[in-house]
Amino acid sequence: KSYGTPSFVSSNVGKTVQASDLRDAFGGADHVILKCSNKHALTGAYTCWDQNAGVPSAQVACPASTQGEDDCGSGTVDIDSM
C-alpha cells in the first residue's frame, strides 16, 4: 500500500497556509512532525506509524519525545514547489 501526500498540501503548493491546518491534513498535531527552514518554509513532514510484520499499518500519535522536533511554529507555513 502507498501513502501519498495529503491533497491539502498538493492543492496549496506556492501558497501560505495556517500551520494548524497543515498539521490537520497529516492527521493532527500529535500525528506529524513538521520541519521548516526559517520557521516558515516547509521542508518536510514526518508521520508515525504502527507496523505489522515490518509494514506500516496505521498512522499513530508520535511519541512525546519527538514532538519537540517540530520547528514550524504555530503561525503560517509556506508550501513552496520542490
Short mmCIF file of N, CA, C and O in Angstrom, two decimals:
data_model
loop_
_atom_site.label_atom_id
_atom_site.label_comp_id
_atom_site.label_asym_id
_atom_site.label_seq_id
_atom_site.Cartn_x
_atom_site.Cartn_y
_atom_site.Cartn_z
N LYS A 1 0.85 -1.18 0.00
CA LYS A 1 0.00 0.00 0.00
C LYS A 1 0.89 1.24 0.00
O LYS A 1 1.92 1.27 0.64
N SER A 2 0.44 2.26 -0.67
CA SER A 2 1.19 3.52 -0.77
C SER A 2 0.45 4.61 0.00
O SER A 2 -0.78 4.69 -0.05
N TYR A 3 1.20 5.42 0.70
CA TYR A 3 0.64 6.54 1.43
C TYR A 3 1.18 7.81 0.81
O TYR A 3 2.36 8.12 0.94
N GLY A 4 0.33 8.54 0.11
CA GLY A 4 0.77 9.72 -0.61
C GLY A 4 0.69 11.00 0.19
O GLY A 4 0.34 11.02 1.37
N THR A 5 1.01 12.07 -0.50
CA THR A 5 0.94 13.41 0.07
C THR A 5 -0.53 13.82 0.21
O THR A 5 -1.31 13.64 -0.73
N PRO A 6 -0.91 14.36 1.36
CA PRO A 6 -2.30 14.81 1.51
C PRO A 6 -2.67 15.84 0.44
O PRO A 6 -1.84 16.69 0.06
N SER A 7 -3.89 15.78 -0.05
CA SER A 7 -4.35 16.70 -1.09
C SER A 7 -4.25 18.16 -0.63
O SER A 7 -4.03 19.05 -1.45
N PHE A 8 -4.38 18.41 0.66
CA PHE A 8 -4.26 19.78 1.19
C PHE A 8 -2.90 20.36 0.81
O PHE A 8 -2.79 21.53 0.45
N VAL A 9 -1.86 19.54 0.90
CA VAL A 9 -0.51 20.00 0.56
C VAL A 9 -0.42 20.25 -0.94
O VAL A 9 0.00 21.33 -1.38
N SER A 10 -0.82 19.28 -1.74
CA SER A 10 -0.73 19.40 -3.20
C SER A 10 -1.51 20.60 -3.73
O SER A 10 -1.05 21.30 -4.63
N SER A 11 -2.68 20.85 -3.16
CA SER A 11 -3.51 21.96 -3.65
C SER A 11 -3.07 23.32 -3.14
O SER A 11 -3.61 24.34 -3.57
N ASN A 12 -2.10 23.35 -2.24
CA ASN A 12 -1.62 24.63 -1.70
C ASN A 12 -0.15 24.92 -2.01
O ASN A 12 0.45 25.80 -1.38
N VAL A 13 0.42 24.22 -2.98
CA VAL A 13 1.81 24.49 -3.38
C VAL A 13 1.88 25.94 -3.90
O VAL A 13 1.03 26.38 -4.67
N GLY A 14 2.88 26.66 -3.42
CA GLY A 14 3.04 28.06 -3.80
C GLY A 14 2.25 29.02 -2.94
O GLY A 14 2.23 30.22 -3.20
N LYS A 15 1.60 28.49 -1.91
CA LYS A 15 0.76 29.32 -1.05
C LYS A 15 1.24 29.27 0.41
O LYS A 15 2.08 28.46 0.77
N THR A 16 0.66 30.13 1.20
CA THR A 16 0.91 30.17 2.64
C THR A 16 -0.35 29.68 3.34
O THR A 16 -1.46 30.12 3.01
N VAL A 17 -0.17 28.75 4.27
CA VAL A 17 -1.31 28.16 4.98
C VAL A 17 -1.09 28.26 6.49
O VAL A 17 0.03 28.48 6.96
N GLN A 18 -2.13 28.07 7.23
CA GLN A 18 -2.02 28.01 8.69
C GLN A 18 -1.34 26.70 9.08
O GLN A 18 -1.68 25.64 8.56
N ALA A 19 -0.39 26.77 9.98
CA ALA A 19 0.32 25.58 10.43
C ALA A 19 -0.66 24.55 11.01
O ALA A 19 -0.50 23.35 10.77
N SER A 20 -1.68 25.00 11.71
CA SER A 20 -2.64 24.07 12.30
C SER A 20 -3.41 23.31 11.21
O SER A 20 -3.69 22.11 11.36
N ASP A 21 -3.75 23.98 10.10
CA ASP A 21 -4.44 23.31 9.00
C ASP A 21 -3.53 22.27 8.34
O ASP A 21 -3.99 21.19 7.96
N LEU A 22 -2.27 22.61 8.21
CA LEU A 22 -1.31 21.68 7.63
C LEU A 22 -1.15 20.44 8.52
O LEU A 22 -1.17 19.31 8.03
N ARG A 23 -1.05 20.65 9.82
CA ARG A 23 -0.95 19.52 10.74
C ARG A 23 -2.21 18.65 10.69
O ARG A 23 -2.14 17.43 10.70
N ASP A 24 -3.37 19.29 10.59
CA ASP A 24 -4.63 18.54 10.50
C ASP A 24 -4.65 17.66 9.24
O ASP A 24 -5.18 16.55 9.27
N ALA A 25 -4.08 18.16 8.16
CA ALA A 25 -4.06 17.39 6.90
C ALA A 25 -3.26 16.10 7.04
O ALA A 25 -3.49 15.13 6.32
N PHE A 26 -2.30 16.10 7.97
CA PHE A 26 -1.49 14.91 8.22
C PHE A 26 -2.00 14.07 9.39
O PHE A 26 -1.30 13.20 9.87
N GLY A 27 -3.18 14.37 9.89
CA GLY A 27 -3.76 13.56 10.97
C GLY A 27 -3.84 14.24 12.31
O GLY A 27 -4.33 13.68 13.28
N GLY A 28 -3.35 15.47 12.41
CA GLY A 28 -3.41 16.21 13.67
C GLY A 28 -2.03 16.49 14.23
O GLY A 28 -1.04 15.85 13.86
N ALA A 29 -1.97 17.43 15.14
CA ALA A 29 -0.69 17.90 15.68
C ALA A 29 0.13 16.80 16.34
O ALA A 29 1.36 16.85 16.31
N ASP A 30 -0.53 15.80 16.90
CA ASP A 30 0.23 14.75 17.56
C ASP A 30 0.61 13.60 16.62
O ASP A 30 1.25 12.64 17.02
N HIS A 31 0.21 13.71 15.35
CA HIS A 31 0.50 12.66 14.37
C HIS A 31 1.54 13.05 13.32
O HIS A 31 1.81 12.28 12.40
N VAL A 32 2.08 14.26 13.42
CA VAL A 32 3.06 14.71 12.41
C VAL A 32 4.09 15.63 13.06
O VAL A 32 3.79 16.37 13.99
N ILE A 33 5.31 15.54 12.55
CA ILE A 33 6.39 16.45 12.93
C ILE A 33 6.70 17.25 11.67
O ILE A 33 7.17 16.70 10.67
N LEU A 34 6.41 18.56 11.69
CA LEU A 34 6.71 19.40 10.55
C LEU A 34 8.11 19.99 10.69
O LEU A 34 8.50 20.40 11.78
N LYS A 35 8.82 20.05 9.58
CA LYS A 35 10.15 20.65 9.55
C LYS A 35 10.11 21.84 8.59
O LYS A 35 9.59 21.74 7.48
N CYS A 36 10.67 22.96 9.05
CA CYS A 36 10.69 24.18 8.26
C CYS A 36 12.06 24.83 8.31
O CYS A 36 12.78 24.69 9.30
N SER A 37 12.40 25.54 7.25
CA SER A 37 13.58 26.39 7.30
C SER A 37 13.09 27.80 7.60
O SER A 37 12.00 28.19 7.14
N ASN A 38 13.82 28.52 8.38
CA ASN A 38 13.45 29.88 8.78
C ASN A 38 12.06 29.96 9.43
O ASN A 38 11.37 30.94 9.28
N LYS A 39 11.63 28.87 10.08
CA LYS A 39 10.36 28.79 10.82
C LYS A 39 9.12 28.85 9.93
O LYS A 39 8.01 28.73 10.43
N HIS A 40 9.27 29.08 8.61
CA HIS A 40 8.07 29.26 7.78
C HIS A 40 8.05 28.45 6.50
O HIS A 40 6.97 28.25 5.94
N ALA A 41 9.17 28.03 5.97
CA ALA A 41 9.19 27.32 4.68
C ALA A 41 9.24 25.81 4.92
O ALA A 41 10.22 25.28 5.44
N LEU A 42 8.17 25.12 4.56
CA LEU A 42 8.08 23.68 4.79
C LEU A 42 9.18 22.94 4.03
O LEU A 42 9.36 23.12 2.83
N THR A 43 9.92 22.11 4.76
CA THR A 43 10.95 21.28 4.14
C THR A 43 10.68 19.79 4.33
O THR A 43 11.29 18.97 3.65
N GLY A 44 9.77 19.43 5.22
CA GLY A 44 9.46 18.02 5.42
C GLY A 44 8.33 17.82 6.40
O GLY A 44 7.97 18.72 7.17
N ALA A 45 7.78 16.62 6.35
CA ALA A 45 6.72 16.22 7.27
C ALA A 45 6.95 14.75 7.60
O ALA A 45 7.03 13.91 6.70
N TYR A 46 7.08 14.45 8.88
CA TYR A 46 7.36 13.09 9.33
C TYR A 46 6.17 12.60 10.14
O TYR A 46 5.75 13.24 11.10
N THR A 47 5.62 11.47 9.73
CA THR A 47 4.48 10.88 10.42
C THR A 47 4.91 9.59 11.11
O THR A 47 5.93 9.01 10.78
N CYS A 48 4.11 9.15 12.06
CA CYS A 48 4.43 7.96 12.86
C CYS A 48 3.41 6.87 12.57
O CYS A 48 2.21 7.15 12.46
N TRP A 49 3.91 5.63 12.49
CA TRP A 49 3.06 4.52 12.06
C TRP A 49 3.27 3.29 12.91
O TRP A 49 4.38 2.99 13.33
N ASP A 50 2.19 2.56 13.11
CA ASP A 50 2.25 1.23 13.70
C ASP A 50 2.69 0.29 12.57
O ASP A 50 2.52 0.61 11.40
N GLN A 51 3.26 -0.85 12.94
CA GLN A 51 3.73 -1.79 11.93
C GLN A 51 3.12 -3.17 12.14
O GLN A 51 2.83 -3.57 13.27
N ASN A 52 2.98 -3.86 11.05
CA ASN A 52 2.56 -5.26 11.07
C ASN A 52 3.56 -6.01 10.18
O ASN A 52 3.58 -5.78 8.97
N ALA A 53 4.40 -6.82 10.78
CA ALA A 53 5.44 -7.56 10.05
C ALA A 53 6.36 -6.61 9.29
O ALA A 53 6.76 -6.89 8.16
N GLY A 54 6.66 -5.47 9.89
CA GLY A 54 7.58 -4.52 9.29
C GLY A 54 6.97 -3.62 8.22
O GLY A 54 7.66 -2.84 7.59
N VAL A 55 5.66 -3.70 8.04
CA VAL A 55 4.96 -2.90 7.04
C VAL A 55 4.05 -1.90 7.77
O VAL A 55 3.30 -2.29 8.66
N PRO A 56 4.11 -0.61 7.39
CA PRO A 56 3.22 0.36 8.03
C PRO A 56 1.76 -0.08 7.91
O PRO A 56 1.32 -0.47 6.82
N SER A 57 1.04 -0.03 9.03
CA SER A 57 -0.34 -0.49 9.00
C SER A 57 -1.36 0.57 9.40
O SER A 57 -2.48 0.57 8.90
N ALA A 58 -0.99 1.47 10.30
CA ALA A 58 -1.92 2.52 10.74
C ALA A 58 -1.14 3.68 11.31
O ALA A 58 -0.17 3.50 12.04
N GLN A 59 -1.56 4.89 10.94
CA GLN A 59 -0.91 6.07 11.49
C GLN A 59 -1.27 6.17 12.97
O GLN A 59 -2.42 5.92 13.36
N VAL A 60 -0.28 6.54 13.79
CA VAL A 60 -0.47 6.65 15.23
C VAL A 60 0.11 7.98 15.71
O VAL A 60 0.86 8.64 15.00
N ALA A 61 -0.25 8.34 16.93
CA ALA A 61 0.33 9.53 17.54
C ALA A 61 1.83 9.32 17.71
O ALA A 61 2.28 8.24 18.08
N CYS A 62 2.59 10.35 17.39
CA CYS A 62 4.04 10.28 17.55
C CYS A 62 4.39 10.35 19.04
O CYS A 62 3.68 10.99 19.81
N PRO A 63 5.47 9.71 19.44
CA PRO A 63 5.87 9.75 20.85
C PRO A 63 6.11 11.19 21.32
O PRO A 63 6.59 12.03 20.55
N ALA A 64 5.80 11.45 22.56
CA ALA A 64 6.00 12.79 23.12
C ALA A 64 7.45 13.24 22.97
O ALA A 64 7.71 14.42 22.78
N SER A 65 8.37 12.30 22.99
CA SER A 65 9.79 12.65 22.88
C SER A 65 10.15 13.23 21.52
O SER A 65 11.19 13.87 21.39
N THR A 66 9.29 13.05 20.52
CA THR A 66 9.58 13.60 19.19
C THR A 66 8.88 14.93 18.93
O THR A 66 9.25 15.64 17.99
N GLN A 67 7.90 15.28 19.73
CA GLN A 67 7.11 16.48 19.47
C GLN A 67 7.96 17.75 19.46
O GLN A 67 7.66 18.68 18.71
N GLY A 68 9.02 17.81 20.22
CA GLY A 68 9.88 18.98 20.25
C GLY A 68 10.68 19.17 18.97
O GLY A 68 11.30 20.22 18.78
N GLU A 69 10.68 18.18 18.10
CA GLU A 69 11.42 18.29 16.84
C GLU A 69 10.67 19.09 15.79
O GLU A 69 11.24 19.50 14.79
N ASP A 70 9.37 19.31 15.99
CA ASP A 70 8.58 20.13 15.07
C ASP A 70 9.06 21.57 15.23
O ASP A 70 9.06 22.12 16.32
N ASP A 71 9.48 22.17 14.12
CA ASP A 71 10.03 23.53 14.23
C ASP A 71 9.36 24.54 13.30
O ASP A 71 9.95 25.55 12.93
N CYS A 72 8.09 24.30 12.94
CA CYS A 72 7.38 25.21 12.06
C CYS A 72 6.55 26.27 12.79
O CYS A 72 5.99 27.15 12.17
N GLY A 73 6.47 26.16 14.09
CA GLY A 73 5.74 27.17 14.86
C GLY A 73 4.24 27.04 14.73
O GLY A 73 3.72 26.07 14.17
N SER A 74 3.54 28.03 15.24
CA SER A 74 2.08 27.97 15.28
C SER A 74 1.41 28.94 14.34
O SER A 74 0.18 28.99 14.27
N GLY A 75 2.16 29.71 13.59
CA GLY A 75 1.58 30.70 12.68
C GLY A 75 1.32 30.14 11.30
O GLY A 75 0.53 29.21 11.14
N THR A 76 1.98 30.69 10.31
CA THR A 76 1.77 30.26 8.94
C THR A 76 2.99 29.52 8.42
O THR A 76 4.10 29.69 8.92
N VAL A 77 2.74 28.72 7.37
CA VAL A 77 3.80 27.92 6.74
C VAL A 77 3.69 28.12 5.24
O VAL A 77 2.58 28.07 4.68
N ASP A 78 4.82 28.33 4.58
CA ASP A 78 4.86 28.43 3.13
C ASP A 78 5.08 27.05 2.55
O ASP A 78 6.01 26.34 2.97
N ILE A 79 4.25 26.65 1.58
CA ILE A 79 4.43 25.38 0.89
C ILE A 79 5.00 25.70 -0.48
O ILE A 79 4.25 26.03 -1.41
N ASP A 80 6.30 25.67 -0.60
CA ASP A 80 6.96 26.00 -1.85
C ASP A 80 7.04 24.79 -2.76
O ASP A 80 7.06 23.65 -2.31
N SER A 81 7.13 25.03 -4.05
CA SER A 81 7.32 23.95 -5.01
C SER A 81 8.73 23.40 -4.85
O SER A 81 9.69 24.14 -4.66
N MET A 82 8.85 22.09 -4.90
CA MET A 82 10.18 21.47 -4.76
C MET A 82 10.61 20.83 -6.06
O MET A 82 9.87 20.40 -6.84
#
